[in-house]
């Protein structure tokens, strides 16, 4: 895979640390802004990336890339991914995929019409521990309740309170608790249960954005609650309950560091089946394989999953009057 990276921020830093363990991914180009050019060139040199650009058109025309990794602020995902697809490039797009379902559908149609890989970088779907949870579910008997709580007080919330609106809390830039943090919980539940019959979002809204919120996903025989907060902290954990036992995941639904199975009347069993300590390793290994083998069957499956998530996001935001972008 000949990769062009868009963005030089926090997630790209994590990505570059991880990608050293996947030598099949060749780092051909990186795009940053003119205002941060010095930082961009430092990142390029430190990570032996072939070329650095501050002009996207130039990157698409001159760089020797077959795949683009969109790691830009949320409101830029759609335009930058679309342009890459129009230039015949495969696209790996950071979460949340787009700001709304209509944008997602346009990208999906464009990618499939041109036989290109398009996939959302959402860690939990690719983790070994998540596959283990799927296998263990039948042991819990009749599933009843799933609860995912990802609540982490954001240092940017202080600035927000004082009137400085950074991207994470900016509706125009696709910020908010649902898009930034609760999105992992939605992927977690949808990957296990599929499409819910009803969606209810109860957000705490300040200055037109959800700083925290509770999303209820209503399935015929299972009730799921996804809690995401950037204005308060709690123990971060997820639980899955059935009439014969439960599964407990301490820590975030993006990392799923360990799975604890607690069956009624039996000793707890702990599973750790993630292939790597870095949460991004398994997803990028999978993306490399998808591109290398041009596995459009898997691409379509993953797009169906992302579409269900985008449908939920759309419904949640629309029903609570939150307007992004
Ligand atoms: N941070 C995380 O832990 C994390 C985890 C998972 C997923 N993500 C996702 O990754 C994406 C990026 O998040 P982040 O935390 O890395 O954000 P970030 O730290 O704010 O970085 C964004 C980067 O994009 C650059 N950028 C902004 N506009 C640009 C443009 N028009 N052209 C080229 N570069 C531009 C920024 O440059 P300047 O600094 O000059 O503005 C910066 O380098 C988001 O979609 C987020 O949801 C983040």
Coordinates of C-alpha atoms and ligand atoms in Angstrom, one line a residue, residues 7-12 14 31-33 35-36 39 71-74 76-77 80 94-96 156 180 184 279, ligand 1:
X7 CA -3.3 15.7 8.6
X8 CA -0.4 16.0 11.0
X9 CA -2.3 16.1 14.4
X10 CA -2.8 13.9 17.4
X11 CA -4.1 10.7 15.7
X12 CA -1.4 10.8 13.0
X14 CA -0.4 7.6 17.2
X31 CA -0.4 16.8 3.9
X32 CA -0.4 19.6 6.5
X33 CA -1.3 23.2 6.6
X35 CA 0.6 27.5 9.2
X36 CA 2.0 24.3 10.7
X39 CA 5.9 20.7 12.4
X71 CA -7.1 12.1 9.5
X72 CA -8.4 15.6 9.3
X73 CA -11.0 17.4 11.5
X74 CA -14.4 15.8 11.1
X76 CA -13.3 18.0 6.2
X77 CA -13.7 14.2 5.9
X80 CA -11.2 15.3 1.1
X94 CA -11.1 8.5 10.3
X95 CA -14.2 8.3 12.5
X96 CA -16.8 9.7 12.4
X156 CA -10.9 21.6 25.9
X180 CA -16.3 12.4 19.0
X184 CA -17.2 4.1 19.5
X279 CA -5.3 -0.2 19.3
Ligands
LIG1 N1 -7.1 12.2 18.7 C1 -7.5 11.0 18.8 O1 -7.2 10.2 19.7 C2 -8.4 10.4 17.7 C3 -8.7 9.1 17.9 C4 -9.4 8.5 16.9 C5 -9.8 9.3 15.8 N2 -9.5 10.6 15.7 C6 -10.1 11.3 14.5 O2 -9.0 11.8 13.7 C7 -9.3 13.0 13.1 C8 -8.3 14.0 13.4 O3 -8.2 14.2 14.9 P1 -7.0 14.7 15.6 O4 -7.3 14.5 17.1 O5 -5.7 14.2 15.0 O6 -7.1 16.3 15.3 P2 -5.9 17.4 15.4 O7 -4.9 17.0 16.4 O8 -6.7 18.7 15.5 O9 -5.2 17.3 14.0 C9 -5.8 17.7 12.8 C10 -4.7 17.9 11.7 O10 -5.3 18.3 10.5 C11 -4.6 19.4 10.0 N3 -5.5 20.2 9.1 C12 -6.6 20.9 9.4 N4 -7.1 21.4 8.3 C13 -6.4 21.0 7.3 C14 -6.4 21.2 5.9 N5 -7.3 21.9 5.3 N6 -5.4 20.6 5.1 C15 -4.4 19.9 5.7 N7 -4.4 19.7 7.0 C16 -5.3 20.2 7.8 C17 -4.3 20.2 11.2 O11 -3.3 21.2 11.0 P3 -3.2 22.5 12.0 O12 -2.7 22.0 13.3 O13 -2.3 23.4 11.3 O14 -4.7 23.0 12.1 C18 -3.7 19.0 12.1 O15 -2.5 18.6 11.7 C19 -10.7 13.4 13.6 O16 -11.7 13.0 12.7 C20 -10.9 12.5 14.9 O17 -12.2 12.2 15.1 C21 -8.8 11.2 16.6

